Each structure stands twice: as structure tokens, then as C-alpha cells.
Amino acid sequence: MGQGMALQFKHLHMNGIVKQFPGVLACDHVDFDVQAGEIHALLGENGAGKSTLMKILYGLYRHDEGEILLNDEPLNASSPTDTIARGVGMIHQHFMLVPSLTVVENIALGLREEPADASFISRLRSRSVLDLGRIRKKLVELSETYNLRVNPDSPIWQLSVGEQQRVEILRALYKGSELLILDEPTAVLTPQEVDDLFLILRQMADDGRGLIFISHKLHEVINLTHRITVLRDGCRVGSIATQDATKEILAEMMVGRPVVFQYDQDAAKRGPVRLSMQNVESVSDRGTPGLSGVSMEVHAGEIVGVAGVSGNGQKELAEVIAGLRVATAGSVTALDKDITNAEPAKIKSLGISYIPEERMVDGIIKDFSVAENYILRDCTTQHYAANGLFMRFNKIKDACEEAIRAYAIKTPHTSTKIKSLSGGNIQKLVLARELSSDPQIIIASQPTRGVDIGAIEYIHHRLLEERDNGKAILLISEDLDEVLLLADRILVIYEGQFVGEVDRDDVVIEEIGKMMAGSAQHEMA
Amino acid sequence: MQAQTRLSWGWLQRLADFFPVFIAVLLAVITSAILLIALEADPFTAFSEMLGGAFGTENAFAETLVKSVPIMFVAIGITIAFRGGVVNIGGEGQMIAGALLGAAVTLGLGESVGWLVIPLALIAAFIGGGLYGAIAGFLKAYFDVNEILSTIMLNQVAVQLMNYLLNGPMLDPESAGMNHIPKTARIAEIAELPRLVIGFGDNALFDRTRLHWGLIIAIVLAVISYILLWRTVIGFRIRAVGQNERASRYAGFRVKQQIVLSMFLSGGMAGLGGAVQVLGLQYRLQTDGSPAGFTGSAGFNGIVAALFGGLNPLGAVPASVLFGGLLVGAQKMQRELGVPAAMITAINGIIVIFVVSSQIFIQRRMQRRAKLEIAAVEKNKFEDTAQETG
């Protein structure tokens, strides 16, 4: 480190960690270790036990068995306060920052200055007075050392997501973290921001810190880390030096069977235009412009991907088409009918399905059963309700069971409350429901966010199948890899406008990355 | 095989689910006993007086049921509103609105249509209470007015409207000009709800008590409401909107209309409760001018009974009877022991708090069981059984 301060951290060992939750063995005798100067990836699907293991390390959970040794000394933490004092820091996936406070103030939160001496007065002083000027000075030094550029006096709400993450890292460094846990830190970043972050992380490792990188993105893990440990169903599958790892090996370790990364897809057989938007404008929830003049077309038999960093109008785009958000200008046409600001029921009846981005809020009713959620959109049809009034429970149950089989949804009963299912299974049910009506147009918004690899593969295959059946699909995803994998045509959205369009065969990732960050296509030669 | 053994123990599990309620009642009794001891009253005598006063004799039980009938109507209504995501605190006002319209129709028709006056009056009361409730629903749906505030304020409006009508246009002509209590004329004998007697002859139950057919009407409505909520698309939509407006909107339901509808049905039930008090018990609409003068606070007690009954119309029936028993029994206890009247409210409140709180434990138990099932499925047992059976 710049100040020449020697770091204490040598190594961390977690031996035979067991954590039992009611009905689930979250960690089953897991071994894990990190050396100084190492970036160690912890890889696994949702529910594999990565988060649980790290929460145990950070002191948020208490393990049932096993030991944690930090520099060969036991780390018997009962709360994060203890682990932070021992130099362990964690960057959470969802930032823990107060939006209205400045960067310095956020870092000062929870800090307590060391009393100058043991006298009552200096102890009282250290507890009651916080020297923001001194914190600011140290912060600026730190951010220069690691090239973590951020204005210390900006309130958090003015910062971009990437900058907010830098604040989180700075806070951990400020507290003297020498072992850093990063929980899916790239989920919210643009490709350029990811590159910046990786530079910073490598420098921190070179300084002798230990880094634990939790992720399920294989290429990132392969690019960044030195060593990879894979967890599955609470067990450690194995560790592997990154230089020996390939995507295929890692995915097989994660899922327990070979996984395909490149789908065999035929060239799109483009049919007539099914969905088009002309100069559509709308307002976001915050009252700012959500869409500012969006025009596009989706043809039958193609998947059009919308790439972009979160919050650039993707949500508004999908909701305007689905009739859930008012278009303040422009027009939306589907299947040759004007559907601008039509009622959701009417839009649906034309043959447009929508897989909503926030499935837990918009897609399902948490306290309803699996079957009730399955028929949510079709409950009044004669098939499910006699005379449109009395519900036919046998028919509903049969239809739902069929969908459960067809989509391999794991649920004990059709009467189980849907909120107790895993994210992947919930999404499969939403997909089953939305495809059950044989729609002509499918709007899929973040269809695989928070979903395990097995389900992702399945959902992708279903979407490609629908494409080959001549459906028009609009795929809106913040996961650029997913867009690249599935889309025949890619539109890049930035601040409510499409800034570029790229054909599947002409993709240059760097260019798309630049467009996602706001450079218009024509500006690039 | 395994699935079968699990099934056969299911009823025991269900029973165990309600264990927290028993614990809650026990704790409530102990807490109340401490209060009683502080007042130098013997808790054992107190509770035996209370039980006896509520259920001890045929007449006591009948009085308990009489007390619980209006609570039952309101509780059924509140259940519908709460399931629809609308916090209806306006049972009092809706009862009054229903009673006013019901009484007006009854008095207006007199004996002209024979016994048909009863269904007509009840329909009028349902519409009256329903429209009164729908006002709050409409304001919430279309103008985002908080329904808790609007229903509470509409309660006051209804009380004053009733006071005005009973002192003026609807005042009993015979007591006009005298030092009167506000009341309407007596309704025609043919419009009275018959007394409810179970069995025949000298051994008939509830012979010579004030119990009337309103109880049966309430129970039938509870069953109908249950069917409406859980067996029909109308109820499905109401419950969907109550749980998640956004998902419902996306599913194509007209959310605003559902909110108005659930408030209409809710208010209608309370309105029936008001009319049944007029047709079955008082044979006229009368009040003492105070807010609870006509309703006896049934509009508020119905809310608690609805929660007590687990927001299920069928649960509302026994819950209302229990609540009626609490009110009647506590009065007896207070008379016998001479403890302050406020003690009744305190004990009622304690029992309600404990029992309603115990719901959390019941829900948690059910959630834990669901989690265990999911865990079993995630461990691929599902596929095994699927292969076995299919």
C-alpha cells in the first residue's frame, strides 16, 4: 500500500463448515481458503450455499460445525462488528448506502474514532465528535491509491451505480479490510465499468489483500481470478486453478452435467412486422422522461434484443407495450392494430404476452397457490370457469399439472403457495402461463434474472423454439451475454432512446459497450 | 406409501396448527386475572360469572347470540373488504345507512305487500349499506383517498344523518312534540323477523327468548360469501387485487372496479346487519343520539371478529358468537363483582390482542411446513414419486 503500511492478512481457512437451516442443509462440510494476494472465486448456482458460506465468514450467521481460522487464529465472530475489526470486509450486491448523504458522510457512518488516551474526556470526545475533515483526507488518499475516482462531496443519489460501488469498496478499505468479500459485484455494471473494477481488484490483490469473488458469470471468473472453488447443493464440488479452467469444465461442476453455451440456431426466418413503435415517449416512476422518442419494429420469427444498463428505459419500454404505462406521445402497433394506451386485457387478448421484469411484483401473486397463479390471466375463460363464474378446480388443477410436467417445475402440489418456490421455478411458471395462450408477440423482460443455470438453459430454449415457430420476440435484458446469445438483432438503449442497432453477425462487444454508456453509433467510425 | 402416512397424520397437524390459539387464550386469561387481582376481585369467580353469564343458561346463550348477530353481519362484510385489500373501518356508518333505508322501505310499504316487505327491506338495506361503503371505495380507487380516514369520517356523517332523520322526517308521529328519544314508528307486525325457536313444544330451545331469524340469515350469508370468495371468479379477482394490485392490473383485471365492488359488498353486509336489528329486535329504528346509540358498536366489534375469524366468512360466525359472549358475559361479571365498567373493555381487548397475535405463529408454522416440502422436492424426491405414480 502507498503508505507502506504492512498488511496483517496472511491467509484464511474455513474447515468443514456445516450450516443447517430448517429442512435444508445449506453448507455441508465445506472447506474454503484464501491466501494473501489471491483472488479466489466462489462459484455456484443460486442456492448452492455461496452466500450462506460468506455470511458465516462475515459473522452474519453462526455455523453449526467447523472452524474458521484467520492467520491461524480462530475467528469466533458473533457479528460483523467483530469480523470488521479483524479486517474482513464485504461488498454486498445491494448497496448499503444512504442516498441523501454525501460520500464522506456515508463512510463516516458507524465509524468511531480511537480515543487519544484512556481519559474520560478523550473517550467521551471520540464517541461524540466525528472529524469529517480527517475522514475526507484519508478517503481522498485511498481513492488516489486505487484509482477509485469519486467525488467525496457528492450525495450518493447523484452517483452512477458504478460510482456507488466504488464508494462501497472505499468504505471497506477505509475500515481496514484486508480480506474482501465481493458478492456478485458486476451484476449492475456496464462492460467498461467491469473492466475498471477488475483493474482495481487486481491492484488490491497485488498489494497483498485477499479477495473472494462471488459470481455465476463464468467468463468474468476466468478473466479475473487465480483460483476457483465451486459449490453445489451446499457441498464443495472442488477447487481448480483458473489457468486450467474452461467455461465448460466450470459449468459442468456447477450444474453436475455438461452445459451447452452456444445454441445451434438456424438463421432467423423473418416474417412480416408484428410489433412496431413510432416515436413513443413516456414518463418514468420518478417523473423524469422514461422513453424519449423510441421507434422500432419486431418481425415474426425473430428475436430482437434490447441491451442497456439498468434504468435506461427498459422497464418503461416493456410496460408501454403491455399497456401498464401511459405513452405520452407516439404510437404502438401490434398485429396491424393500434394498441397505444389500450387496456392490458385487450392487449393480451390480441395475442401479446409479457414476462415482466419484476416477477415477484408484477408476474405473480405471492400468497396465491401455484395453480391460482397459473390461471391468473385466463380465469374467466369458459375452460376454467363455468358460465364465467364458478371456478372449475379440476380443470384448473389438470392444466396446471400439465404445465408443471411440461416445464419441469419443481413444486410439491399445485396448491403450494408460489412464494415458497425458487426463483427459477417461479419464472418457469410465469413462462408457462404466458406461452399457454399461444401468443404471436412475446415481450420478455429480464427473463432469466436470478434464475439458476438449468432453468436459464430451459427458458432460452423455449424462447428460441417460439422464434422458430414464427413468433415475434422482444427480449429486454441487462445481461449482455444473454442478448448476444439469443438475439437476431440488437438494439442498444440509453437514456430512453435507441442509440444503435447491431446485427447478430456484426457484433463488436466493445462497440455495444460504448453505446450502452451513451456514445451514439454514428459517432464511432 | 410415504405420502399416505403423511396424509393420515394431516388432521393432527392441522389441529396442532391451532395450538397457538389455545396458548393465547390461556395467556389472556392469566393477564386478565392479574388485572382482576389488582382490583381485589377474585379471578375464579370473575371468569365463572363471565362464562355463566354468556353461555350458562338458555336465556344467557340466546342473549349472546342476539348480541352476536349484528357483529356477524359486519364481520362477514369486513372479511370481504379486507380480502380485497380495503381496510373498511366504516361498519358503523354502513350499518346505519342500511338500517335507515331498510326502515324507510318497511315503514313506507306498511302492510301493502304482505310478508314480501321483509325481502324488499333487506334488499334495500343491502343496497343502502353497499352504496354507502362504495363511496369510500370509489374515493380510494379513483382519487387515492385513504379508506381508513374516509370510512371513519363517513361513520360520523351517518350518525348525524340518522339523528336528523329520527328527530325530523322519520320521527315517530306519536312521540312528536314530546320529550322523546329519537326513533321511528313501530314497523308493521308482518314485517317482523320471526323469533327463532329450535324444536317444538315445551322442550323447544330458545322458546321465550329474543333470538330471531337474523342469525340464520347471517349464517347463510357467511356460506354464500365463502363460496363467492373462494369458488367464483368474482372472489378470485377480489382476492387477487387485495394481494397484489400490480399483478392484477397486468392480468387484465379492472382494479378500480374491484375495489369499489368489494366495498359495496362489504357495506351491503353491514347494512343488512343494521336492518336485521330493526326488523328482528327493536321493531323500529331508534337511537339515543350517541354515536353507538343504534349500533351498539357492532360496526367496530365486527372488525375484530373478522380478524378473530381468520378473515374467513365461515370463521366469522363462531368468532362473532365468542365475541358476543365476551360482551354479555363481561357485563354479568361486572354486575356481580362490582368492578369498574372499563374492566369489560380491558378484558375484551386483552383477549383480542393475544388471539390475533397468535395468528403470526400459525402462519409461521404453515410457512415452515411449506419450506420443508419444497426442500424435499428440491432434493428430487418429486421426480421419483412422479415416476412411481405416472
PDB file of N, CA, C and O in Angstrom, chain B residues 278-312:
ATOM      1  N   VAL B 278     -83.330  -3.789  13.155  1.00  0.00           N
ATOM      2  CA  VAL B 278     -84.626  -3.114  13.132  1.00  0.00           C
ATOM      3  C   VAL B 278     -85.757  -4.135  13.017  1.00  0.00           C
ATOM      4  O   VAL B 278     -86.715  -4.119  13.792  1.00  0.00           O
ATOM      5  N   LEU B 279     -85.638  -5.068  12.063  1.00  0.00           N
ATOM      6  CA  LEU B 279     -86.741  -5.990  11.774  1.00  0.00           C
ATOM      7  C   LEU B 279     -86.838  -7.113  12.797  1.00  0.00           C
ATOM      8  O   LEU B 279     -87.910  -7.660  13.022  1.00  0.00           O
ATOM      9  N   GLY B 280     -85.707  -7.478  13.409  1.00  0.00           N
ATOM     10  CA  GLY B 280     -85.718  -8.661  14.252  1.00  0.00           C
ATOM     11  C   GLY B 280     -85.752  -8.361  15.733  1.00  0.00           C
ATOM     12  O   GLY B 280     -86.176  -9.209  16.535  1.00  0.00           O
ATOM     13  N   LEU B 281     -85.278  -7.190  16.129  1.00  0.00           N
ATOM     14  CA  LEU B 281     -85.074  -6.973  17.558  1.00  0.00           C
ATOM     15  C   LEU B 281     -85.831  -5.766  18.088  1.00  0.00           C
ATOM     16  O   LEU B 281     -86.625  -5.868  19.010  1.00  0.00           O
ATOM     17  N   GLN B 282     -85.560  -4.604  17.470  1.00  0.00           N
ATOM     18  CA  GLN B 282     -86.107  -3.371  18.038  1.00  0.00           C
ATOM     19  C   GLN B 282     -87.484  -3.042  17.456  1.00  0.00           C
ATOM     20  O   GLN B 282     -88.230  -2.274  18.051  1.00  0.00           O
ATOM     21  N   TYR B 283     -87.790  -3.581  16.281  1.00  0.00           N
ATOM     22  CA  TYR B 283     -89.043  -3.322  15.556  1.00  0.00           C
ATOM     23  C   TYR B 283     -89.231  -1.853  15.243  1.00  0.00           C
ATOM     24  O   TYR B 283     -90.317  -1.398  14.889  1.00  0.00           O
ATOM     25  N   ARG B 284     -88.225  -1.088  15.430  1.00  0.00           N
ATOM     26  CA  ARG B 284     -88.202   0.308  14.991  1.00  0.00           C
ATOM     27  C   ARG B 284     -86.747   0.725  14.987  1.00  0.00           C
ATOM     28  O   ARG B 284     -85.903   0.028  15.541  1.00  0.00           O
ATOM     29  N   LEU B 285     -86.455   1.804  14.297  1.00  0.00           N
ATOM     30  CA  LEU B 285     -85.085   2.305  14.314  1.00  0.00           C
ATOM     31  C   LEU B 285     -85.003   3.353  15.407  1.00  0.00           C
ATOM     32  O   LEU B 285     -85.695   4.364  15.372  1.00  0.00           O
ATOM     33  N   GLN B 286     -84.195   3.093  16.416  1.00  0.00           N
ATOM     34  CA  GLN B 286     -84.081   4.079  17.484  1.00  0.00           C
ATOM     35  C   GLN B 286     -82.647   4.205  17.949  1.00  0.00           C
ATOM     36  O   GLN B 286     -81.831   3.306  17.816  1.00  0.00           O
ATOM     37  N   THR B 287     -82.356   5.370  18.494  1.00  0.00           N
ATOM     38  CA  THR B 287     -81.001   5.647  18.961  1.00  0.00           C
ATOM     39  C   THR B 287     -81.110   6.536  20.191  1.00  0.00           C
ATOM     40  O   THR B 287     -82.203   6.989  20.546  1.00  0.00           O
ATOM     41  N   ASP B 288     -80.007   6.757  20.870  1.00  0.00           N
ATOM     42  CA  ASP B 288     -80.027   7.713  21.979  1.00  0.00           C
ATOM     43  C   ASP B 288     -79.253   8.969  21.623  1.00  0.00           C
ATOM     44  O   ASP B 288     -78.944   9.783  22.471  1.00  0.00           O
ATOM     45  N   GLY B 289     -78.919   9.094  20.346  1.00  0.00           N
ATOM     46  CA  GLY B 289     -78.207  10.293  19.904  1.00  0.00           C
ATOM     47  C   GLY B 289     -76.708  10.144  19.965  1.00  0.00           C
ATOM     48  O   GLY B 289     -75.964  10.876  19.318  1.00  0.00           O
ATOM     49  N   SER B 290     -76.207   9.175  20.752  1.00  0.00           N
ATOM     50  CA  SER B 290     -74.762   8.965  20.821  1.00  0.00           C
ATOM     51  C   SER B 290     -74.312   8.167  19.595  1.00  0.00           C
ATOM     52  O   SER B 290     -75.133   7.506  18.954  1.00  0.00           O
ATOM     53  N   PRO B 291     -73.010   8.201  19.262  1.00  0.00           N
ATOM     54  CA  PRO B 291     -72.551   7.508  18.048  1.00  0.00           C
ATOM     55  C   PRO B 291     -72.918   6.029  18.020  1.00  0.00           C
ATOM     56  O   PRO B 291     -73.299   5.500  16.981  1.00  0.00           O
ATOM     57  N   ALA B 292     -72.809   5.334  19.177  1.00  0.00           N
ATOM     58  CA  ALA B 292     -73.100   3.907  19.186  1.00  0.00           C
ATOM     59  C   ALA B 292     -74.521   3.631  19.650  1.00  0.00           C
ATOM     60  O   ALA B 292     -74.859   2.505  20.004  1.00  0.00           O
ATOM     61  N   GLY B 293     -75.354   4.677  19.657  1.00  0.00           N
ATOM     62  CA  GLY B 293     -76.693   4.539  20.211  1.00  0.00           C
ATOM     63  C   GLY B 293     -77.519   3.474  19.514  1.00  0.00           C
ATOM     64  O   GLY B 293     -78.277   2.743  20.147  1.00  0.00           O
ATOM     65  N   PHE B 294     -77.399   3.378  18.202  1.00  0.00           N
ATOM     66  CA  PHE B 294     -78.157   2.358  17.489  1.00  0.00           C
ATOM     67  C   PHE B 294     -77.348   1.076  17.321  1.00  0.00           C
ATOM     68  O   PHE B 294     -77.836  -0.022  17.548  1.00  0.00           O
ATOM     69  N   THR B 295     -76.058   1.207  16.947  1.00  0.00           N
ATOM     70  CA  THR B 295     -75.284   0.038  16.541  1.00  0.00           C
ATOM     71  C   THR B 295     -74.761  -0.769  17.721  1.00  0.00           C
ATOM     72  O   THR B 295     -74.429  -1.943  17.562  1.00  0.00           O
ATOM     73  N   GLY B 296     -74.642  -0.145  18.889  1.00  0.00           N
ATOM     74  CA  GLY B 296     -74.005  -0.839  19.993  1.00  0.00           C
ATOM     75  C   GLY B 296     -72.567  -1.213  19.660  1.00  0.00           C
ATOM     76  O   GLY B 296     -72.041  -2.225  20.100  1.00  0.00           O
ATOM     77  N   SER B 297     -71.939  -0.410  18.826  1.00  0.00           N
ATOM     78  CA  SER B 297     -70.536  -0.602  18.399  1.00  0.00           C
ATOM     79  C   SER B 297     -70.312  -1.886  17.607  1.00  0.00           C
ATOM     80  O   SER B 297     -69.172  -2.313  17.420  1.00  0.00           O
ATOM     81  N   ALA B 298     -71.395  -2.502  17.126  1.00  0.00           N
ATOM     82  CA  ALA B 298     -71.218  -3.736  16.346  1.00  0.00           C
ATOM     83  C   ALA B 298     -70.355  -3.486  15.119  1.00  0.00           C
ATOM     84  O   ALA B 298     -69.625  -4.363  14.673  1.00  0.00           O
ATOM     85  N   GLY B 299     -70.414  -2.263  14.586  1.00  0.00           N
ATOM     86  CA  GLY B 299     -69.629  -1.940  13.400  1.00  0.00           C
ATOM     87  C   GLY B 299     -68.137  -1.993  13.658  1.00  0.00           C
ATOM     88  O   GLY B 299     -67.347  -2.261  12.748  1.00  0.00           O
ATOM     89  N   PHE B 300     -67.753  -1.721  14.899  1.00  0.00           N
ATOM     90  CA  PHE B 300     -66.339  -1.835  15.249  1.00  0.00           C
ATOM     91  C   PHE B 300     -65.999  -3.245  15.715  1.00  0.00           C
ATOM     92  O   PHE B 300     -64.974  -3.818  15.356  1.00  0.00           O
ATOM     93  N   ASN B 301     -66.884  -3.798  16.564  1.00  0.00           N
ATOM     94  CA  ASN B 301     -66.616  -5.152  17.057  1.00  0.00           C
ATOM     95  C   ASN B 301     -66.548  -6.159  15.913  1.00  0.00           C
ATOM     96  O   ASN B 301     -65.831  -7.153  15.987  1.00  0.00           O
ATOM     97  N   GLY B 302     -67.285  -5.872  14.834  1.00  0.00           N
ATOM     98  CA  GLY B 302     -67.260  -6.759  13.677  1.00  0.00           C
ATOM     99  C   GLY B 302     -65.879  -6.838  13.047  1.00  0.00           C
ATOM    100  O   GLY B 302     -65.489  -7.883  12.516  1.00  0.00           O
ATOM    101  N   ILE B 303     -65.135  -5.733  13.115  1.00  0.00           N
ATOM    102  CA  ILE B 303     -63.774  -5.738  12.554  1.00  0.00           C
ATOM    103  C   ILE B 303     -62.915  -6.734  13.325  1.00  0.00           C
ATOM    104  O   ILE B 303     -62.209  -7.564  12.751  1.00  0.00           O
ATOM    105  N   VAL B 304     -63.020  -6.643  14.667  1.00  0.00           N
ATOM    106  CA  VAL B 304     -62.222  -7.539  15.497  1.00  0.00           C
ATOM    107  C   VAL B 304     -62.664  -8.985  15.275  1.00  0.00           C
ATOM    108  O   VAL B 304     -61.825  -9.891  15.149  1.00  0.00           O
ATOM    109  N   ALA B 305     -63.974  -9.192  15.174  1.00  0.00           N
ATOM    110  CA  ALA B 305     -64.466 -10.554  14.961  1.00  0.00           C
ATOM    111  C   ALA B 305     -63.978 -11.102  13.626  1.00  0.00           C
ATOM    112  O   ALA B 305     -63.660 -12.289  13.510  1.00  0.00           O
ATOM    113  N   ALA B 306     -63.891 -10.235  12.616  1.00  0.00           N
ATOM    114  CA  ALA B 306     -63.412 -10.684  11.305  1.00  0.00           C
ATOM    115  C   ALA B 306     -61.970 -11.159  11.411  1.00  0.00           C
ATOM    116  O   ALA B 306     -61.609 -12.208  10.877  1.00  0.00           O
ATOM    117  N   LEU B 307     -61.143 -10.405  12.127  1.00  0.00           N
ATOM    118  CA  LEU B 307     -59.755 -10.811  12.320  1.00  0.00           C
ATOM    119  C   LEU B 307     -59.688 -12.090  13.148  1.00  0.00           C
ATOM    120  O   LEU B 307     -58.930 -13.009  12.862  1.00  0.00           O
ATOM    121  N   PHE B 308     -60.516 -12.112  14.201  1.00  0.00           N
ATOM    122  CA  PHE B 308     -60.646 -13.282  15.059  1.00  0.00           C
ATOM    123  C   PHE B 308     -60.986 -14.521  14.238  1.00  0.00           C
ATOM    124  O   PHE B 308     -60.483 -15.606  14.481  1.00  0.00           O
ATOM    125  N   GLY B 309     -61.810 -14.345  13.247  1.00  0.00           N
ATOM    126  CA  GLY B 309     -62.247 -15.471  12.417  1.00  0.00           C
ATOM    127  C   GLY B 309     -61.299 -15.758  11.273  1.00  0.00           C
ATOM    128  O   GLY B 309     -61.656 -16.475  10.347  1.00  0.00           O
ATOM    129  N   GLY B 310     -60.102 -15.198  11.341  1.00  0.00           N
ATOM    130  CA  GLY B 310     -59.093 -15.506  10.326  1.00  0.00           C
ATOM    131  C   GLY B 310     -59.438 -14.971   8.950  1.00  0.00           C
ATOM    132  O   GLY B 310     -59.025 -15.535   7.950  1.00  0.00           O
ATOM    133  N   LEU B 311     -60.207 -13.880   8.893  1.00  0.00           N
ATOM    134  CA  LEU B 311     -60.628 -13.287   7.614  1.00  0.00           C
ATOM    135  C   LEU B 311     -61.247 -14.331   6.688  1.00  0.00           C
ATOM    136  O   LEU B 311     -60.946 -14.394   5.506  1.00  0.00           O
ATOM    137  N   ASN B 312     -62.052 -15.177   7.297  1.00  0.00           N
ATOM    138  CA  ASN B 312     -62.790 -16.185   6.553  1.00  0.00           C
ATOM    139  C   ASN B 312     -64.249 -16.060   6.987  1.00  0.00           C
ATOM    140  O   ASN B 312     -64.529 -16.060   8.180  1.00  0.00           O
TER     141      ASN B 312
END
